Amino acid sequence: MILSPSLLSADFSCLGQELAQLEAAGLHWLHLDVMDGAFVPNITFGPPLIRALRPGSGLFFDVHLMIEEPARYLEAFRAAGADLLVIHAETDRHPQRTLSEIRRMGLKAGLALNPGTDLEMLRWLAPDLDLLLLMSVNPGFSGQAFIPQSLSKIRSTRALLDMVGADHVPIQVDGGACPENAATLMDAGADILVSGSAFFKYRPYDARLTAFMAAVQGCTERPSLVNARAWRHGVSQSV
Ligand code: DX5
Ligand code: ZN
């Protein structure tokens, strides 16, 4: 399992220090939740904040775009220092074009699905995907309860991706993840867990990372996880 802590739950008064502590604690990924107040009922931050954090951090910047018509901003997020751009299927009428554009820029391309969004489109978009994000809460806020039926959706997604020859595409699960449900999520097919409130509330961060990793110790790793582990900050841009 890869743990991607969500910046949304970090201390915004000292983000540079927070990122340095994450790296020192052994984290490799950082999940950045961009919200526009239109697609979701909350506003967070955009490219300027990511640009400010980039020079001081070697973390892999996993940027979750909860914004309408994300294709308008791809270049701004690339220039700011994103490594992975995840767009929501519900925000883009031409996701195949946007995903291939992200890859053309040298970044990893991800698609996110809301809890109520069907999987069918994955049959046709799988060749353009580096990562699939399943929302296990309705996007907009951290600290919400995990939606129980997300578990069977994770299983169905893994089965579908494997069936269409996309066994290398990792599944990221976002919302309500914690050490208590981490093994169940991973057994269902999750490779990458996003954690906001269940991570940042518990210091020190190295002990919290250990708690998450200990929880999934007996779980089997999939080729999709091995693939995602090979991604590193700076590597995707140089492709
Ligand atoms: C929700 C965000 C999530 C959120 C996760 O819209 O996409 O990344 O920060 O927070 P927790 O882990 O607290 O549910
Ligand atoms: Zn997110």
Tab-separated table of N, CA and C in Angstrom, residues 116-202:
chain	number	residue	atom	x	y	z
A	116	GLY	N	-21.390	7.860	-6.764
A	116	GLY	CA	-22.539	7.432	-7.556
A	116	GLY	C	-22.265	7.244	-9.036
A	117	THR	N	-21.022	7.425	-9.458
A	117	THR	CA	-20.692	7.337	-10.891
A	117	THR	C	-20.377	5.895	-11.295
A	118	ASP	N	-20.960	5.476	-12.406
A	118	ASP	CA	-20.788	4.097	-12.862
A	118	ASP	C	-19.396	3.858	-13.450
A	119	LEU	N	-19.030	2.576	-13.528
A	119	LEU	CA	-17.691	2.185	-13.983
A	119	LEU	C	-17.576	1.977	-15.481
A	120	GLU	N	-18.705	1.911	-16.154
A	120	GLU	CA	-18.716	1.460	-17.546
A	120	GLU	C	-17.670	2.167	-18.429
A	121	MET	N	-17.487	3.460	-18.227
A	121	MET	CA	-16.571	4.211	-19.088
A	121	MET	C	-15.134	3.702	-19.007
A	122	LEU	N	-14.798	2.983	-17.925
A	122	LEU	CA	-13.417	2.505	-17.779
A	122	LEU	C	-13.019	1.531	-18.875
A	123	ARG	N	-14.011	0.827	-19.424
A	123	ARG	CA	-13.717	-0.081	-20.546
A	123	ARG	C	-13.023	0.675	-21.665
A	124	TRP	N	-13.456	1.914	-21.868
A	124	TRP	CA	-13.000	2.667	-23.041
A	124	TRP	C	-11.878	3.641	-22.695
A	125	LEU	N	-11.743	3.970	-21.422
A	125	LEU	CA	-10.707	4.940	-21.034
A	125	LEU	C	-9.451	4.272	-20.475
A	126	ALA	N	-9.524	2.979	-20.168
A	126	ALA	CA	-8.392	2.294	-19.522
A	126	ALA	C	-7.050	2.517	-20.236
A	127	PRO	N	-6.999	2.492	-21.576
A	127	PRO	CA	-5.688	2.679	-22.235
A	127	PRO	C	-5.064	4.052	-21.976
A	128	ASP	N	-5.873	5.015	-21.558
A	128	ASP	CA	-5.366	6.380	-21.343
A	128	ASP	C	-5.088	6.680	-19.867
A	129	LEU	N	-5.216	5.669	-19.036
A	129	LEU	CA	-5.132	5.884	-17.586
A	129	LEU	C	-3.834	5.398	-16.971
A	130	ASP	N	-3.274	6.212	-16.064
A	130	ASP	CA	-2.191	5.730	-15.210
A	130	ASP	C	-2.722	5.345	-13.841
A	131	LEU	N	-3.867	5.925	-13.439
A	131	LEU	CA	-4.411	5.683	-12.094
A	131	LEU	C	-5.921	5.923	-12.104
A	132	LEU	N	-6.620	5.164	-11.292
A	132	LEU	CA	-8.064	5.346	-11.145
A	132	LEU	C	-8.346	5.670	-9.682
A	133	LEU	N	-9.028	6.789	-9.457
A	133	LEU	CA	-9.345	7.200	-8.079
A	133	LEU	C	-10.832	6.950	-7.814
A	134	LEU	N	-11.105	6.185	-6.776
A	134	LEU	CA	-12.502	5.987	-6.372
A	134	LEU	C	-12.772	6.835	-5.142
A	135	MET	N	-13.775	7.701	-5.235
A	135	MET	CA	-14.175	8.489	-4.067
A	135	MET	C	-15.021	7.599	-3.161
A	136	SER	N	-14.626	7.530	-1.902
A	136	SER	CA	-15.396	6.749	-0.934
A	136	SER	C	-16.149	7.670	0.029
A	137	VAL	N	-16.143	8.975	-0.295
A	137	VAL	CA	-17.032	9.978	0.330
A	137	VAL	C	-17.434	10.899	-0.825
A	138	ASN	N	-18.416	11.735	-0.608
A	138	ASN	CA	-18.712	12.747	-1.629
A	138	ASN	C	-17.672	13.842	-1.515
A	139	PRO	N	-17.030	14.218	-2.650
A	139	PRO	CA	-15.913	15.152	-2.563
A	139	PRO	C	-16.335	16.517	-2.029
A	140	GLY	N	-15.410	17.156	-1.332
A	140	GLY	CA	-15.676	18.499	-0.811
A	140	GLY	C	-15.032	18.757	0.539
A	141	PHE	N	-14.962	17.736	1.369
A	141	PHE	CA	-14.463	17.957	2.734
A	141	PHE	C	-13.722	16.726	3.236
A	142	SER	N	-12.756	16.968	4.118
A	142	SER	CA	-12.135	15.836	4.802
A	142	SER	C	-12.949	15.540	6.061
A	143	GLY	N	-12.679	14.398	6.672
A	143	GLY	CA	-13.332	14.054	7.928
A	143	GLY	C	-14.716	13.441	7.792
A	144	GLN	N	-15.103	13.041	6.565
A	144	GLN	CA	-16.418	12.414	6.392
A	144	GLN	C	-16.316	10.890	6.569
A	145	ALA	N	-17.473	10.276	6.810
A	145	ALA	CA	-17.493	8.825	7.035
A	145	ALA	C	-17.420	8.072	5.706
A	146	PHE	N	-16.661	6.998	5.705
A	146	PHE	CA	-16.513	6.098	4.553
A	146	PHE	C	-17.890	5.551	4.155
A	147	ILE	N	-18.204	5.625	2.858
A	147	ILE	CA	-19.493	5.106	2.365
A	147	ILE	C	-19.350	3.596	2.146
A	148	PRO	N	-20.104	2.783	2.886
A	148	PRO	CA	-19.845	1.335	2.925
A	148	PRO	C	-19.864	0.640	1.563
A	149	GLN	N	-20.757	1.056	0.653
A	149	GLN	CA	-20.827	0.346	-0.637
A	149	GLN	C	-19.600	0.601	-1.519
A	150	SER	N	-18.727	1.513	-1.083
A	150	SER	CA	-17.479	1.746	-1.830
A	150	SER	C	-16.653	0.465	-1.897
A	151	LEU	N	-16.808	-0.378	-0.898
A	151	LEU	CA	-16.008	-1.601	-0.840
A	151	LEU	C	-16.297	-2.509	-2.038
A	152	SER	N	-17.566	-2.722	-2.344
A	152	SER	CA	-17.862	-3.578	-3.501
A	152	SER	C	-17.509	-2.859	-4.804
A	153	LYS	N	-17.547	-1.513	-4.789
A	153	LYS	CA	-17.148	-0.781	-6.000
A	153	LYS	C	-15.643	-0.951	-6.260
A	154	ILE	N	-14.855	-0.995	-5.205
A	154	ILE	CA	-13.410	-1.227	-5.373
A	154	ILE	C	-13.197	-2.604	-6.013
A	155	ARG	N	-13.909	-3.615	-5.504
A	155	ARG	CA	-13.770	-4.981	-6.064
A	155	ARG	C	-14.161	-5.008	-7.535
A	156	SER	N	-15.294	-4.387	-7.853
A	156	SER	CA	-15.764	-4.395	-9.250
A	156	SER	C	-14.785	-3.660	-10.156
A	157	THR	N	-14.219	-2.562	-9.646
A	157	THR	CA	-13.270	-1.781	-10.456
A	157	THR	C	-12.016	-2.601	-10.750
A	158	ARG	N	-11.493	-3.259	-9.717
A	158	ARG	CA	-10.282	-4.074	-9.943
A	158	ARG	C	-10.562	-5.167	-10.967
A	159	ALA	N	-11.723	-5.807	-10.839
A	159	ALA	CA	-12.073	-6.890	-11.770
A	159	ALA	C	-12.206	-6.348	-13.192
A	160	LEU	N	-12.843	-5.197	-13.332
A	160	LEU	CA	-13.040	-4.625	-14.669
A	160	LEU	C	-11.706	-4.223	-15.298
A	161	LEU	N	-10.879	-3.528	-14.522
A	161	LEU	CA	-9.579	-3.105	-15.063
A	161	LEU	C	-8.748	-4.330	-15.477
A	162	ASP	N	-8.759	-5.366	-14.651
A	162	ASP	CA	-7.994	-6.577	-14.986
A	162	ASP	C	-8.540	-7.207	-16.270
A	163	MET	N	-9.866	-7.205	-16.392
A	163	MET	CA	-10.506	-7.837	-17.551
A	163	MET	C	-10.151	-7.128	-18.867
A	164	VAL	N	-9.974	-5.803	-18.796
A	164	VAL	CA	-9.671	-5.071	-20.037
A	164	VAL	C	-8.162	-4.877	-20.242
A	165	GLY	N	-7.373	-5.661	-19.507
A	165	GLY	CA	-5.929	-5.633	-19.718
A	165	GLY	C	-5.220	-4.484	-19.021
A	166	ALA	N	-5.875	-3.892	-18.018
A	166	ALA	CA	-5.265	-2.758	-17.297
A	166	ALA	C	-4.893	-3.174	-15.874
A	167	ASP	N	-4.264	-4.336	-15.738
A	167	ASP	CA	-3.901	-4.790	-14.389
A	167	ASP	C	-2.757	-3.971	-13.789
A	168	HIS	N	-2.116	-3.130	-14.623
A	168	HIS	CA	-1.035	-2.271	-14.134
A	168	HIS	C	-1.574	-0.939	-13.579
A	169	VAL	N	-2.868	-0.667	-13.783
A	169	VAL	CA	-3.436	0.629	-13.336
A	169	VAL	C	-3.820	0.552	-11.862
A	170	PRO	N	-3.159	1.347	-11.013
A	170	PRO	CA	-3.476	1.285	-9.588
A	170	PRO	C	-4.797	1.974	-9.253
A	171	ILE	N	-5.426	1.485	-8.186
A	171	ILE	CA	-6.648	2.097	-7.675
A	171	ILE	C	-6.303	2.870	-6.405
A	172	GLN	N	-6.706	4.133	-6.418
A	172	GLN	CA	-6.533	4.992	-5.248
A	172	GLN	C	-7.913	5.177	-4.617
A	173	VAL	N	-7.977	5.059	-3.308
A	173	VAL	CA	-9.251	5.225	-2.605
A	173	VAL	C	-9.134	6.459	-1.721
A	174	ASP	N	-10.134	7.342	-1.838
A	174	ASP	CA	-10.054	8.664	-1.189
A	174	ASP	C	-11.323	8.944	-0.386
A	175	GLY	N	-11.148	9.042	0.929
A	175	GLY	CA	-12.250	9.412	1.814
A	175	GLY	C	-12.495	8.388	2.902
A	176	GLY	N	-12.235	8.804	4.143
A	176	GLY	CA	-12.560	7.942	5.283
A	176	GLY	C	-11.634	6.766	5.490
A	177	ALA	N	-10.442	6.794	4.885
A	177	ALA	CA	-9.495	5.686	5.100
A	177	ALA	C	-8.771	5.875	6.427
A	178	CYS	N	-8.475	4.771	7.100
A	178	CYS	CA	-7.788	4.817	8.398
A	178	CYS	C	-7.133	3.448	8.637
A	179	PRO	N	-6.277	3.313	9.636
A	179	PRO	CA	-5.642	2.003	9.863
A	179	PRO	C	-6.678	0.898	10.100
A	180	GLU	N	-7.809	1.239	10.669
A	180	GLU	CA	-8.830	0.225	10.991
A	180	GLU	C	-9.463	-0.395	9.736
A	181	ASN	N	-9.563	0.349	8.652
A	181	ASN	CA	-10.164	-0.251	7.445
A	181	ASN	C	-9.149	-0.476	6.319
A	182	ALA	N	-7.876	-0.167	6.561
A	182	ALA	CA	-6.866	-0.223	5.496
A	182	ALA	C	-6.726	-1.627	4.891
A	183	ALA	N	-6.703	-2.658	5.720
A	183	ALA	CA	-6.518	-4.023	5.194
A	183	ALA	C	-7.731	-4.442	4.367
A	184	THR	N	-8.917	-4.096	4.829
A	184	THR	CA	-10.137	-4.440	4.078
A	184	THR	C	-10.114	-3.755	2.714
A	185	LEU	N	-9.685	-2.491	2.693
A	185	LEU	CA	-9.635	-1.740	1.437
A	185	LEU	C	-8.604	-2.355	0.489
A	186	MET	N	-7.463	-2.715	1.039
A	186	MET	CA	-6.415	-3.276	0.189
A	186	MET	C	-6.811	-4.655	-0.329
A	187	ASP	N	-7.432	-5.462	0.513
A	187	ASP	CA	-7.890	-6.782	0.066
A	187	ASP	C	-8.946	-6.652	-1.028
A	188	ALA	N	-9.715	-5.581	-0.985
A	188	ALA	CA	-10.750	-5.371	-2.006
A	188	ALA	C	-10.151	-4.917	-3.332
A	189	GLY	N	-8.931	-4.343	-3.289
A	189	GLY	CA	-8.311	-3.915	-4.546
A	189	GLY	C	-7.642	-2.558	-4.508
A	190	ALA	N	-7.660	-1.896	-3.367
A	190	ALA	CA	-7.008	-0.583	-3.273
A	190	ALA	C	-5.487	-0.757	-3.248
A	191	ASP	N	-4.775	0.133	-3.929
A	191	ASP	CA	-3.309	0.138	-3.899
A	191	ASP	C	-2.787	1.350	-3.146
A	192	ILE	N	-3.476	2.490	-3.324
A	192	ILE	CA	-3.043	3.755	-2.738
A	192	ILE	C	-4.189	4.281	-1.882
A	193	LEU	N	-3.903	4.604	-0.639
A	193	LEU	CA	-4.929	5.180	0.226
A	193	LEU	C	-4.602	6.642	0.485
A	194	VAL	N	-5.609	7.485	0.294
A	194	VAL	CA	-5.485	8.888	0.685
A	194	VAL	C	-5.965	8.959	2.129
A	195	SER	N	-5.261	9.723	2.946
A	195	SER	CA	-5.771	9.942	4.302
A	195	SER	C	-5.535	11.379	4.735
A	196	GLY	N	-6.617	12.024	5.140
A	196	GLY	CA	-6.534	13.388	5.657
A	196	GLY	C	-6.604	13.383	7.158
A	197	SER	N	-7.831	13.383	7.680
A	197	SER	CA	-8.031	13.516	9.128
A	197	SER	C	-7.429	12.348	9.917
A	198	ALA	N	-7.500	11.132	9.388
A	198	ALA	CA	-6.990	9.989	10.152
A	198	ALA	C	-5.470	9.908	10.126
A	199	PHE	N	-4.838	10.791	9.373
A	199	PHE	CA	-3.369	10.831	9.382
A	199	PHE	C	-2.852	12.021	10.196
A	200	PHE	N	-3.286	13.231	9.812
A	200	PHE	CA	-2.668	14.442	10.370
A	200	PHE	C	-2.999	14.695	11.838
A	201	LYS	N	-4.073	14.088	12.329
A	201	LYS	CA	-4.429	14.284	13.743
A	201	LYS	C	-3.490	13.545	14.683
A	202	TYR	N	-2.696	12.620	14.114
A	202	TYR	CA	-1.909	11.731	14.974
A	202	TYR	C	-0.421	11.921	14.738
